[in-house]
Short mmCIF file of C-alpha atoms in Angstrom, two decimals:
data_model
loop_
_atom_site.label_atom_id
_atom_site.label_comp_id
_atom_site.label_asym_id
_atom_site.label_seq_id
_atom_site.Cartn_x
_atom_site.Cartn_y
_atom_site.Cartn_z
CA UNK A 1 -11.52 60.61 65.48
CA UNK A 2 -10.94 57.03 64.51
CA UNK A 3 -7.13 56.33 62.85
CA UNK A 4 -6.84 55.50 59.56
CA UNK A 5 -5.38 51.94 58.76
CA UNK A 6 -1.81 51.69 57.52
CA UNK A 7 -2.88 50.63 54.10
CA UNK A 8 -5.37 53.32 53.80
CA UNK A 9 -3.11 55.83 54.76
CA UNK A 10 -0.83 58.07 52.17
CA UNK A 11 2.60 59.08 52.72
CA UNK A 12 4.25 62.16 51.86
CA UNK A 13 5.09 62.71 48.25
CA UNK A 14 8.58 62.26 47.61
CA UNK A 15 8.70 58.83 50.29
CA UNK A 16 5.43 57.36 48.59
CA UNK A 17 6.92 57.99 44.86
CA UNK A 18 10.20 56.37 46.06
CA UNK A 19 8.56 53.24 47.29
CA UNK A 20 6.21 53.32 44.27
CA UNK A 21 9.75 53.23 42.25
CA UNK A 22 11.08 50.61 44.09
CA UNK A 23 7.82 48.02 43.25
CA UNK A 24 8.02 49.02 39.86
CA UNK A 25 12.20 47.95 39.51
CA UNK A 26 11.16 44.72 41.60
CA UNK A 27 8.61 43.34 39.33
CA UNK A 28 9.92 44.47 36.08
CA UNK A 29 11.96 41.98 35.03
CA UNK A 30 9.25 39.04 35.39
CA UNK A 31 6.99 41.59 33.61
CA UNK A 32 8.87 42.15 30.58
CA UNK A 33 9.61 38.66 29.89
CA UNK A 34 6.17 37.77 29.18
CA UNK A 35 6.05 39.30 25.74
CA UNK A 36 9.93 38.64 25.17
CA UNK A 37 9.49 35.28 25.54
CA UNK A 38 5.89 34.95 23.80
CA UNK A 39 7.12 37.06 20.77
CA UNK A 40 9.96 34.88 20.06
CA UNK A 41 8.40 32.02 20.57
CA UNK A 42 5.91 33.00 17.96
CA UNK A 43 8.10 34.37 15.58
CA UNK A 44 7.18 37.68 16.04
CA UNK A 45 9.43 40.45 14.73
CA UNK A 46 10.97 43.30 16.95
CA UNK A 47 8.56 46.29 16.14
CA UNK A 48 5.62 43.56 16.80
CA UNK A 49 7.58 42.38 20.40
CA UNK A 50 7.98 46.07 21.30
CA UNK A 51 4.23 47.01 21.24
CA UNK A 52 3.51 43.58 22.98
CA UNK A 53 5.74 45.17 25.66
CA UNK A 54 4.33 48.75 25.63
CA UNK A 55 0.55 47.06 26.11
CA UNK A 56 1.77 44.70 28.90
CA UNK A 57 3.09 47.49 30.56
CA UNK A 58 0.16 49.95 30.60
CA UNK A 59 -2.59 47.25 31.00
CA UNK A 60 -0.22 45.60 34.35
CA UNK A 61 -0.68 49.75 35.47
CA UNK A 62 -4.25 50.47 34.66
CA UNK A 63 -4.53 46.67 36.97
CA UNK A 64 -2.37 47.47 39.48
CA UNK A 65 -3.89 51.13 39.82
CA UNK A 66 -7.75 49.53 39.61
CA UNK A 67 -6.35 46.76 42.72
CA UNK A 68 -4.97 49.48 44.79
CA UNK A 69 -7.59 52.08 44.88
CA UNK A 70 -10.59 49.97 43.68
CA UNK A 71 -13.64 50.67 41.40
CA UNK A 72 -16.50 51.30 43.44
CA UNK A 73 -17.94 48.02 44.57
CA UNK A 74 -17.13 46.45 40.62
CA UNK A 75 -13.64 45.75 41.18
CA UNK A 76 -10.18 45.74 43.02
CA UNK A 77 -9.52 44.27 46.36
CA UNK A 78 -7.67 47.62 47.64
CA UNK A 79 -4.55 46.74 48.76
CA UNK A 80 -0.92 47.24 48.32
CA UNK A 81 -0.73 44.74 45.48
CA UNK A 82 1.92 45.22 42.49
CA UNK A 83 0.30 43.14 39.29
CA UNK A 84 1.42 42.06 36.25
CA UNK A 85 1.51 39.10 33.40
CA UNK A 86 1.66 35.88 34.53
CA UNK A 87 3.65 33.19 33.11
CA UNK A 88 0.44 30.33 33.59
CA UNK A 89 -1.40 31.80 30.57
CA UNK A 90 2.12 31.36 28.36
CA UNK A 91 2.18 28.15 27.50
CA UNK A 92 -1.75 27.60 26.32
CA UNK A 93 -1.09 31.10 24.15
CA UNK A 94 1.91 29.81 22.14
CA UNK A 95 -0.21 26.93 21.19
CA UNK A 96 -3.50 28.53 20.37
CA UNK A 97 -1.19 31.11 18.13
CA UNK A 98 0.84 28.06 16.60
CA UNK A 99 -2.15 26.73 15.92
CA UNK A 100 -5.24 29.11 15.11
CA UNK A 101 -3.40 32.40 14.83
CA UNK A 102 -2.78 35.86 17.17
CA UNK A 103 -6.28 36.82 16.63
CA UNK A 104 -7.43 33.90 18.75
CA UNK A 105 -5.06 34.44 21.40
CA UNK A 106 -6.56 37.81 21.72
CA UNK A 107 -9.98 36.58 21.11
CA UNK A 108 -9.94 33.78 23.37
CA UNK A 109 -8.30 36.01 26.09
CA UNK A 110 -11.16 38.65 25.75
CA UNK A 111 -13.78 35.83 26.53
CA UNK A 112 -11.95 33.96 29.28
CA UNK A 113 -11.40 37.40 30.68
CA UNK A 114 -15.33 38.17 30.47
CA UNK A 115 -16.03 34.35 31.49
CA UNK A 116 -13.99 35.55 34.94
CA UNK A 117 -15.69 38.84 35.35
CA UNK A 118 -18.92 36.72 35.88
CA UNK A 119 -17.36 33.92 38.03
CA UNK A 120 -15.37 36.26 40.22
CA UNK A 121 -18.13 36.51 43.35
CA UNK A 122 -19.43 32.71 43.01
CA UNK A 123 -15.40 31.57 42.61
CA UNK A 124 -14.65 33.68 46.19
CA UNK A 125 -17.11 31.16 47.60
CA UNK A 126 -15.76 27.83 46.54
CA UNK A 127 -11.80 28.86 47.31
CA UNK A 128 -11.54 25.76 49.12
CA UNK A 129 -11.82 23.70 46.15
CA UNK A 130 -8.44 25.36 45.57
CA UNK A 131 -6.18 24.48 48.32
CA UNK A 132 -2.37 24.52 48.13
CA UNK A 133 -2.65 20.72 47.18
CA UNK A 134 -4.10 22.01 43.46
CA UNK A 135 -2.06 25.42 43.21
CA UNK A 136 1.37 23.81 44.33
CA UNK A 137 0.58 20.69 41.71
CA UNK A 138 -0.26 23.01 39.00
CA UNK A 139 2.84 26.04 39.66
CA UNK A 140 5.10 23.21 39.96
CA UNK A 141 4.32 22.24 36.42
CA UNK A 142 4.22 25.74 35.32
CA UNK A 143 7.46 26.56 36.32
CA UNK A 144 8.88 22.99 34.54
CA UNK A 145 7.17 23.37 31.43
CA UNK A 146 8.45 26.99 30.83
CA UNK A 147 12.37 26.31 31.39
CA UNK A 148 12.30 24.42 27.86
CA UNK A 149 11.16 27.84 26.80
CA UNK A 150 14.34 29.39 28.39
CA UNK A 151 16.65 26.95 26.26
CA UNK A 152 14.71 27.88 23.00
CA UNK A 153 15.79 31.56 23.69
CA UNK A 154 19.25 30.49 24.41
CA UNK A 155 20.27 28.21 21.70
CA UNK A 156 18.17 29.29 19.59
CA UNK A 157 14.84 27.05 17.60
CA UNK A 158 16.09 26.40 14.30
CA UNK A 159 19.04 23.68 13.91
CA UNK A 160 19.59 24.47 10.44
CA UNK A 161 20.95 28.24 11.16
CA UNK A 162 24.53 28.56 11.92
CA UNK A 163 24.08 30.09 15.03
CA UNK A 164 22.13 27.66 16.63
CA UNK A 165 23.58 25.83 20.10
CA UNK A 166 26.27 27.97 19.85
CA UNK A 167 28.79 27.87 22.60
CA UNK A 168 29.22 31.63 23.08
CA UNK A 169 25.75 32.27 23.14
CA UNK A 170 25.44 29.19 25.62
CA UNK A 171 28.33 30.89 27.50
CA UNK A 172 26.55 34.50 27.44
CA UNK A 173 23.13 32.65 29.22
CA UNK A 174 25.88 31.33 31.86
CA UNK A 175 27.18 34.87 32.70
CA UNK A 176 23.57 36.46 32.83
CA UNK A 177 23.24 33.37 35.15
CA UNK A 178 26.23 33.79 37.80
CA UNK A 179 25.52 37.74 37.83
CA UNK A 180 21.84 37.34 38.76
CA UNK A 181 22.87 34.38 41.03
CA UNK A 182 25.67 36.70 42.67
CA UNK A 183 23.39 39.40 43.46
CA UNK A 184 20.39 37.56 44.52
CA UNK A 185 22.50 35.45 47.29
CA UNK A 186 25.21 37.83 47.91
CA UNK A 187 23.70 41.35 47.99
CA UNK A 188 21.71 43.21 50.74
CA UNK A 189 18.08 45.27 50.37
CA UNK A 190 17.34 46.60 46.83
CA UNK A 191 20.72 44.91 44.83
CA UNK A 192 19.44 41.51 46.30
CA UNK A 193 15.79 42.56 44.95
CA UNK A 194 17.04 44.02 41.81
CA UNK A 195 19.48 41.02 41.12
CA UNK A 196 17.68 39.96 37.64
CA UNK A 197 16.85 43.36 35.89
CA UNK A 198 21.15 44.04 36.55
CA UNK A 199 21.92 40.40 35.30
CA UNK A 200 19.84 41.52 32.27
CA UNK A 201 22.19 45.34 32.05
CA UNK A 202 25.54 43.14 31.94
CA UNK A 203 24.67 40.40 29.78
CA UNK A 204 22.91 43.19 27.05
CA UNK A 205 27.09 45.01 27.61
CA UNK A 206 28.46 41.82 27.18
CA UNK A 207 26.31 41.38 24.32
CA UNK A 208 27.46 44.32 22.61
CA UNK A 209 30.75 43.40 20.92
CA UNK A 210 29.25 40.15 19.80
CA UNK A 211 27.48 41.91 17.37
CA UNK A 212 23.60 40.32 19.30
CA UNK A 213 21.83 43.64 19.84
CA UNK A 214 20.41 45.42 16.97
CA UNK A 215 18.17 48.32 18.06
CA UNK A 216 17.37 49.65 14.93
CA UNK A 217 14.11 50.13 15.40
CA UNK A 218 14.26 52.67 18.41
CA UNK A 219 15.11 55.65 16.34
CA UNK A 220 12.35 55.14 14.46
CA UNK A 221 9.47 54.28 17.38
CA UNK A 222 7.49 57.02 19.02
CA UNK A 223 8.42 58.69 22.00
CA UNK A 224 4.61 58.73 23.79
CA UNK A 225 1.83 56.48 21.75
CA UNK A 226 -0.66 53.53 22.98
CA UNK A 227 -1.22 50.88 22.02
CA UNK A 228 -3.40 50.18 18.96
CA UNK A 229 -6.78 47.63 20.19
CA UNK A 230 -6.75 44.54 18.07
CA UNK A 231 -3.36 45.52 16.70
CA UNK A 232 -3.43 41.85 14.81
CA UNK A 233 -7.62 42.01 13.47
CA UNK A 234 -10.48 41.44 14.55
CA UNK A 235 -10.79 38.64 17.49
CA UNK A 236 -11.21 35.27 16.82
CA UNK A 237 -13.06 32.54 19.03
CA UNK A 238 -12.01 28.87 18.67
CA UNK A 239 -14.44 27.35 21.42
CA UNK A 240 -10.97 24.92 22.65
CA UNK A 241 -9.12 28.35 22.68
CA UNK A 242 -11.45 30.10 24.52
CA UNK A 243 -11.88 26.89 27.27
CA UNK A 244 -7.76 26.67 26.82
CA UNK A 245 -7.75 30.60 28.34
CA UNK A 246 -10.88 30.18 30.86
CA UNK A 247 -9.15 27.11 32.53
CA UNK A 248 -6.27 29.84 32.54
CA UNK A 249 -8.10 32.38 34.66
CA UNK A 250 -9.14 29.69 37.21
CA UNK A 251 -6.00 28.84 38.02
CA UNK A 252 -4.60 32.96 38.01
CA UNK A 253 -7.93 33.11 40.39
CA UNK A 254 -6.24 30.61 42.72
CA UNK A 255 -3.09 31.59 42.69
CA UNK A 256 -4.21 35.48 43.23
CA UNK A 257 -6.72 34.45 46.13
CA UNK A 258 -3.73 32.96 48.20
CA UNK A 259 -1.64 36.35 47.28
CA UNK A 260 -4.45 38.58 48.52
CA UNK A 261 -4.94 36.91 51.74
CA UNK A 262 -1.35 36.94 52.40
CA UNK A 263 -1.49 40.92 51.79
CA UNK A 264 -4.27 40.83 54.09
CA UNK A 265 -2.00 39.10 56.69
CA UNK A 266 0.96 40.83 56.17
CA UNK A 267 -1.06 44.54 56.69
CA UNK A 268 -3.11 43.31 59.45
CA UNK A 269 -6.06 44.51 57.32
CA UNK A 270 -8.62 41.94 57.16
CA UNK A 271 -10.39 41.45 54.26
CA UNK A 272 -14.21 39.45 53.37
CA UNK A 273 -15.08 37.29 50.33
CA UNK A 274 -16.48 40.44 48.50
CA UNK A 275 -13.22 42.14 48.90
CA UNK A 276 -11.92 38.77 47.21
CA UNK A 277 -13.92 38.99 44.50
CA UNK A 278 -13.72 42.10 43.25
CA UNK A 279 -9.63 41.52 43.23
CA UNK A 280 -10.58 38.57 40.99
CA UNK A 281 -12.85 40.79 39.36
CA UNK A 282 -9.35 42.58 38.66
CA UNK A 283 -8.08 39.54 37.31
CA UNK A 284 -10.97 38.87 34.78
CA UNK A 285 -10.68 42.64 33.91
CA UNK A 286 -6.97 42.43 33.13
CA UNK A 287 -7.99 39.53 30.89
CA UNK A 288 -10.41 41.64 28.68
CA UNK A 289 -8.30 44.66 28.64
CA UNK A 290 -5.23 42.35 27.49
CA UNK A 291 -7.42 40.89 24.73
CA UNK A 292 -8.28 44.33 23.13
CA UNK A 293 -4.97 46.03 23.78
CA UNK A 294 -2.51 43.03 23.13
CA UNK A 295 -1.52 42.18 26.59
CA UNK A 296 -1.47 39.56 28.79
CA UNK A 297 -3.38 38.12 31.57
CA UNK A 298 -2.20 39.72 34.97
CA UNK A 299 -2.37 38.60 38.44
CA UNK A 300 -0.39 39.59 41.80
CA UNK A 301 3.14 39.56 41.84
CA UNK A 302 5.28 37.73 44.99
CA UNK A 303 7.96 39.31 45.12
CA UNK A 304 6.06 42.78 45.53
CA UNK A 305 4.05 41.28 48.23
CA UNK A 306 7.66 40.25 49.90
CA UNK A 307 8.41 43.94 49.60
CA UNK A 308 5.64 45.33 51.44
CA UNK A 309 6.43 42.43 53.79
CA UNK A 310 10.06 43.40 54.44
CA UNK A 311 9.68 47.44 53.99
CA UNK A 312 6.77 47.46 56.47
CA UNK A 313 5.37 50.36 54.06
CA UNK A 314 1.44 49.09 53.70
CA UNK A 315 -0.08 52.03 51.99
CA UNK A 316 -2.12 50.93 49.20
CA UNK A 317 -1.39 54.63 47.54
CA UNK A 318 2.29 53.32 47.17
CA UNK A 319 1.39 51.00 44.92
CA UNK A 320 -0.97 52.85 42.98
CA UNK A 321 1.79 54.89 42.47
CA UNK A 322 3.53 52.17 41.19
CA UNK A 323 0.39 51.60 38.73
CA UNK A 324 0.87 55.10 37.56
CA UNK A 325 4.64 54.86 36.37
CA UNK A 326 4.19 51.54 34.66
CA UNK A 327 1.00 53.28 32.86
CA UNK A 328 3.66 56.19 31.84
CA UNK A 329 6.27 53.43 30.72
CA UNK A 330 3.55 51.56 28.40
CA UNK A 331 2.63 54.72 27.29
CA UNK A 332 6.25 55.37 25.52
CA UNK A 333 6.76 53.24 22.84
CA UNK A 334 10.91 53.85 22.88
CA UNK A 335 10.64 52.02 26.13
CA UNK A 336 9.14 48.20 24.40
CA UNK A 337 11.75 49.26 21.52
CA UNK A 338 14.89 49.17 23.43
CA UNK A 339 13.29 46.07 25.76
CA UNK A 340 12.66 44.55 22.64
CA UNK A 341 16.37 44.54 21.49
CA UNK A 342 17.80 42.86 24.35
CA UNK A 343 19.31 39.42 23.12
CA UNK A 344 17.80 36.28 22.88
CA UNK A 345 20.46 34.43 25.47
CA UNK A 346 20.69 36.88 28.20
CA UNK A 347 16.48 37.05 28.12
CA UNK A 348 16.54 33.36 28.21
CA UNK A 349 19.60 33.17 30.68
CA UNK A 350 17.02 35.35 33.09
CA UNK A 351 13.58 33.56 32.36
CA UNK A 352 15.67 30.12 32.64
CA UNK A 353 16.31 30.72 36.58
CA UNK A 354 12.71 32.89 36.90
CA UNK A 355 10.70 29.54 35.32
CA UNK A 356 12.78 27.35 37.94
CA UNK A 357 11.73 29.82 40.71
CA UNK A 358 8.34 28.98 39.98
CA UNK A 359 8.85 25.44 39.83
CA UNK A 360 10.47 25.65 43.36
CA UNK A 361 7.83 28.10 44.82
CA UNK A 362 5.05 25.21 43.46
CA UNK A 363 7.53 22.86 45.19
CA UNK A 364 7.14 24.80 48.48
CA UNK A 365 3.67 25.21 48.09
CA UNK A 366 3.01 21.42 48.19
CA UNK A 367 5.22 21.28 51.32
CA UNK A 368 2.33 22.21 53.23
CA UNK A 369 0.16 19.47 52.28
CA UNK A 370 0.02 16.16 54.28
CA UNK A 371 1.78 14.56 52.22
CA UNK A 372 1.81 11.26 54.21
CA UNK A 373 -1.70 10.85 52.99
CA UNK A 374 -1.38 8.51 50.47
CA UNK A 375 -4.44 9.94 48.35
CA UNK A 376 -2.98 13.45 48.57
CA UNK A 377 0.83 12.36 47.09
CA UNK A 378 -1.37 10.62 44.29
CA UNK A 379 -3.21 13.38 43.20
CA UNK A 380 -0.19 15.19 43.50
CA UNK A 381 1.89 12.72 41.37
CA UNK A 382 -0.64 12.54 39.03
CA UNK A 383 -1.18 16.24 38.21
CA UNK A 384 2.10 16.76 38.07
CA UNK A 385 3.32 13.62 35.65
CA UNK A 386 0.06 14.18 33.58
CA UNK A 387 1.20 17.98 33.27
CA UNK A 388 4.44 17.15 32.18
CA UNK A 389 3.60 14.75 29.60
CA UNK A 390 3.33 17.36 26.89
CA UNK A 391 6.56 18.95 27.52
CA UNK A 392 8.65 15.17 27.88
CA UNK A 393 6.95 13.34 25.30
CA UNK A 394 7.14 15.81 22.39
CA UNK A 395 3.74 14.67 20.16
CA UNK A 396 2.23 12.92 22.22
CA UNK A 397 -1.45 14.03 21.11
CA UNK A 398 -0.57 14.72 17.48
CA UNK A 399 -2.83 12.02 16.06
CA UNK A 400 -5.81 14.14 18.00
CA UNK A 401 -7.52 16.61 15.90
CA UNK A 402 -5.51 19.95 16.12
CA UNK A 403 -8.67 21.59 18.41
CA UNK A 404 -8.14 19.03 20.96
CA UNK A 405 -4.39 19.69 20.81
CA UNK A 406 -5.03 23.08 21.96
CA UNK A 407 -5.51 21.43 25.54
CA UNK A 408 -4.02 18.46 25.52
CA UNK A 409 -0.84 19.80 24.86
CA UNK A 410 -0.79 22.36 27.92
CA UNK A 411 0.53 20.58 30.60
CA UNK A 412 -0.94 23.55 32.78
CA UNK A 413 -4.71 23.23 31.48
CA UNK A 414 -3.90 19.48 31.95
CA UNK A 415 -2.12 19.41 35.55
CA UNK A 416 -5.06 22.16 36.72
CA UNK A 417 -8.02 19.85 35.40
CA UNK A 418 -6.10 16.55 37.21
CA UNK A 419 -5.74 18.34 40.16
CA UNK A 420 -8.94 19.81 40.58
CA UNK A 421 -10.69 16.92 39.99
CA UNK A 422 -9.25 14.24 41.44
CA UNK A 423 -8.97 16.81 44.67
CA UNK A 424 -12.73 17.55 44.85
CA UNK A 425 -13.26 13.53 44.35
CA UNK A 426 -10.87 12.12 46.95
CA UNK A 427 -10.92 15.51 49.51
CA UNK A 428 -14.90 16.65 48.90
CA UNK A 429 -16.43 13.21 48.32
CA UNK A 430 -17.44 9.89 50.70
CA UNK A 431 -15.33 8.17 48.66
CA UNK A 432 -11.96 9.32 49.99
CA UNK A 433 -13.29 8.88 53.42
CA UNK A 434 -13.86 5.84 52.80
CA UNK A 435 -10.00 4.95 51.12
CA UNK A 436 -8.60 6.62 54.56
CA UNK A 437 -10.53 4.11 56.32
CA UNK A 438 -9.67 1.45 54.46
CA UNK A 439 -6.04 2.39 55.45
CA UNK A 440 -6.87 3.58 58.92
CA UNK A 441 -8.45 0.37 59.85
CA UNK A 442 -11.52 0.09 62.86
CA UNK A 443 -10.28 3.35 64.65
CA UNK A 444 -11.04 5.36 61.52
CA UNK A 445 -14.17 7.52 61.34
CA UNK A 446 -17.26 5.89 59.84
CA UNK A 447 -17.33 5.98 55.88
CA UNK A 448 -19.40 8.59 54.25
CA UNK A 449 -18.04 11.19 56.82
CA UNK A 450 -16.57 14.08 54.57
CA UNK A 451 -12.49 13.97 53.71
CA UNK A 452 -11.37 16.73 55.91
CA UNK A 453 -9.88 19.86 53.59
CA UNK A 454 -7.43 20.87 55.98
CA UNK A 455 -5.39 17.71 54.41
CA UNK A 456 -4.93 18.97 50.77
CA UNK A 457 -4.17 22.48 52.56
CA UNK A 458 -6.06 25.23 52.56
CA UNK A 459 -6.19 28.79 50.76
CA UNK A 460 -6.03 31.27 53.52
CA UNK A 461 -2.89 29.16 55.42
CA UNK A 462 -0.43 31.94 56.44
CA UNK A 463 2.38 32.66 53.22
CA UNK A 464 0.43 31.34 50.70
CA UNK A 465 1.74 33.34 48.29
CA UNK A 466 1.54 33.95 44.68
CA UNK A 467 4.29 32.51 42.27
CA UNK A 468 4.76 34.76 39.32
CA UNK A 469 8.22 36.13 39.69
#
C-alpha cells in the first residue's frame, strides 16, 4: 500500500488544531488591517469597520478552507496555504469609494472576481508573462504607496481638528514600533512570529489612559451573526471600477502563482498548471464572495508559507483547520467590535512597518532579475517611478475626467500595466533582441531571435514568494 504524501496526510487532533492555531495568530495581524485601514480611510464609522472585519474574516476561512481541501476539479490548489486580504486591491478601492461610492467597490469587486474565475486556466498558461521582473516592480510600489496610508492613521487626515499631528499620538505609533521591532529581531519561534499582533496588545494598554479606545459598541454587537450580503445596496458597476479591480486580480494571480509554487517546493509535492488554476480559481472566488459579503480580495499569505517552511508540518488539513477557526471568528460579530476599537496610531504604527515589508519583499523580488540588462533596470525604473507618481505628485490627473482618475491615480494599476507591457515588448518581442544586440555588438545572436525570459526572472524560481504580510 502506497504512502500517503506529507501534505495529504492528517495529524492527530489536538497537534493538527495547535498548528491550525498557530497559522491563524501568524496571519492575523496583516488580515485585520485590511478593513482597519480601508474603513478609516473611507470614513467609515466603528459598527460599519467591525462588520468589514467580521466578513474579511469568514470569507479569508471559507478561502483558505476551499485552497486546502479543494472543490472538486472547480477550485483550490490543495495545499497547506493560509489566505487572506491583500493589501494590492487597497489602494484602487479607496479611490473607486472616494469617488463612485461603497456600492461600486463591492460591485466592481464581484465582476473582477467573476472576470478571474474565467481567466484562471488560460492565465496558468501565460505565467511567464509574469516573471519576478513585473511582480517585484509592482509589490515594490505597493508596499510605497500604502505607508502614506500608515501616516494618515497616525496623525490623523484632518488638519483642522485639534488632535491632528499630535506628538503623543506620534509618540504612541513609535512605541507600537520599537515593541514589534523588539520582538521580531530579538525573539525566538512563535514571539518572533507573533511580534506585530503583541505590538498591537501594548500599544491598545498604552492607549488606554489616553482616553483613544472607545469600545462602546461591543456591548451592544452580537455574540454569533454573519455578515449581511450587500450590507451597503445593491452593486454598482462603473466600467473604470470594474477594469480598476480586474487589473487587481491579475496582479493577486501573479503574486499567488509564485506563492503556490513555492508551497509546492517547500512540501516536495509537485503540482501541474491545472492545480494552478484552480488555486487562482480560489482567488477569483474570494473576489466574488468579498463583493457580496463585504470583504476583500484574498490571496496567499508569506509568512504562513514561511511557517510550514520552518515547522516542517505540510499537512494541508492543518491549514484547513486554520480555515475553520477564522470562519468561527468572522462568524462572531464581538470579535470585528473589539478589533474595530483599537486606536488609530497603534493600527497605523503596525501597518506603517507591514506596508514597508512589502516594499522590501518587492525590493528582494527584483534582486533576482538581471539587472545589468539595461532594458530590464528600465522597465523596472519605469514601473516603479510611473507607480509612484500618484502618491508623490498629489493631483497629478485631476484635470482628467473623474472615471479616468479611477486608474490613473493607482500607482498599482499603473506600475502593473508599465510593467507588463513594456516586459512582454522588450522580453517577448524581436525588438528587445534586437536592443541587446545593438549593445552586445557582432558576437550577439542574430536579431529577431526571441529575448530570453530567464532575464526578467521567472515565476517558478525557487522562494518566489508571496508578499502580503
Amino acid at each position: 500500500m502506497a504512502t500517503a504524501h506529507p501534505v495529504d496526510t492528517r495529524l492527530p487532533f489536538v497537534r493538527q488544531l495547535a498548528f491550525g492555531i498557530q497559522h491563524v495568530l501568524i496571519m492575523y495581524t496583516g488580515c485585520i488591517t485590511v478593513p482597519l485601514v480601508f474603513g478609516a480611510a473611507v470614513g467609515l464609522d466603528r459598527d460599519t469597520i467591525a462588520m468589514l472585519i467580521s466578513a474579511d474574516l469568514l470569507i479569508a476561512g471559507v478561502i483558505t478552507i476551499v485552497q486546502s481541501l479543494g472543490v472538486g476539479k472547480l477550485a483550490g490548489v490543495r495545499l497547506p496555504i493560509v489566505c487572506g486580504a491583500t493589501f494590492a486591491g487597497l489602494t484602487p478601492m479607496i479611490l473607486i469609494a472616494n469617488e463612485y461610492g461603497l456600492q461600486a467597490v463591492y460591485g466592481s469587486m464581484l465582476v473582477g472576481g467573476i472576470v478571474g474565475l474565467a481567466l484562471a486556466y488560460p492565465f496558468a498558461k501565460v505565467i511567464r508573462f509574469f516573471p519576478p521582473l513585473v511582480t517585484g516592480a509592482v509589490l515594490t510600489v505597493v508596499g510605497i504607496s500604502l505607508i502614506g496610508v500608515a501616516g494618515g492613521l497616525i496623525i490623523g487626515n484632518d488638519p483642522t481638528s485639534p488632535t491632528y499631528a499630535s506628538p503623543s499620538h506620534i509618540a504612541l505609533a513609535v512605541a507600537v514600533m520599537a515593541v514589534a521591532i523588539g520582538f521580531i529581531c530579538l525573539g525566538r519561534g512563535i514571539w518572533s512570529q507573533l511580534g506585530v499582533l503583541l505590538a498591537l496588545v501594548v500599544g491598545t494598554i498604552i492607549a488606554l489612559p489616553m482616553g483613544l479606545i472607545d469600545l462602546g459598541g461591543v456591548a451592544g454587537s452580537a455574540w454569533v451573526g454573519i455578515p449581511t450580503p450587500f450590507h451597503f445596496g445593491a452593486p454598482e458597476f462603473p466600467i473604470t471600477a470594474v477594469v480598476a479591480m480586474s487589473i487587481v486580480i491579475a496582479v493577486v494571480f501573479a503574486e499567488s502563482t509564485a506563492s503556490m509554487l513555492a508551497v509546492s517546493e517547500i512540501t516536495g509535492k509537485p503540482v501541474g498548471k491545472g492545480d494552478i488554476a484552480r488555486g487562482l480559481a480560489g482567488d477569483g472566488l474570494s473576489a466574488v464572495l468579498g463583493g457580496i459579503f463585504n470583504a476583500f480580495v484574498d490571496t496567499v499569505f508569506t509568512q504562513n508559507v514561511g511557517a510550514v517552511a520552518t515547522t516542517r508540518v505540510y499537512s494541508r488539513y492543518v491549514t484547513a483547520t486554520s480555515g475553520v477557526i477564522l470562519v468561527l471568528l468572522g462568524a462572531l460579530p464581538k470579535v470585528g467590535a473589539v478589533v474595530a476599537g483599537l486606536p488609530k496610531p497603534v493600527v497605523g504604527g503596525v501597518g506603517l512597518i507591514l506596508f514597508a515589508t512589502v516594499a522590501v519583499v518587492g525590493i528582494n523580488t527584483l534582486r533576482r532579475v538581471d539587472l545589468s540588462d539595461r532594458i530590464n533596470t528600465t522597465i523596472a525604473a519605469v514601473a516603479v517611478g510611473v507607480g509612484l507618481v500618484p502618491e508623490l505628485a498629489e493631483g497629478m490627473f485631476e484635470k482628467f475626467p473623474s472615471s479616468a482618475q479611477i486608474l490613473l491615480g493607482s500607482g498599482i494599476t499603473l506600475a502593473a500595466l508599465t510593467a507588463f507591457g513594456l516586459n512582454l515588448l522588450f522580453n517577448h518581442t524581436r525588438l528587445g533582441s534586437m536592443a541587446r544586440a545593438a549593445v552586445a555588438g557582432p558576437d550577439a545572436p542574430e536579431p529577431g531571435t526571441p529575448a530570453p525570459v530567464t532575464s526578467a526572472g521567472t515565476p517558478s524560481t525557487p522562494g518566489a514568494v508571496h508578499a502580503t504580510v
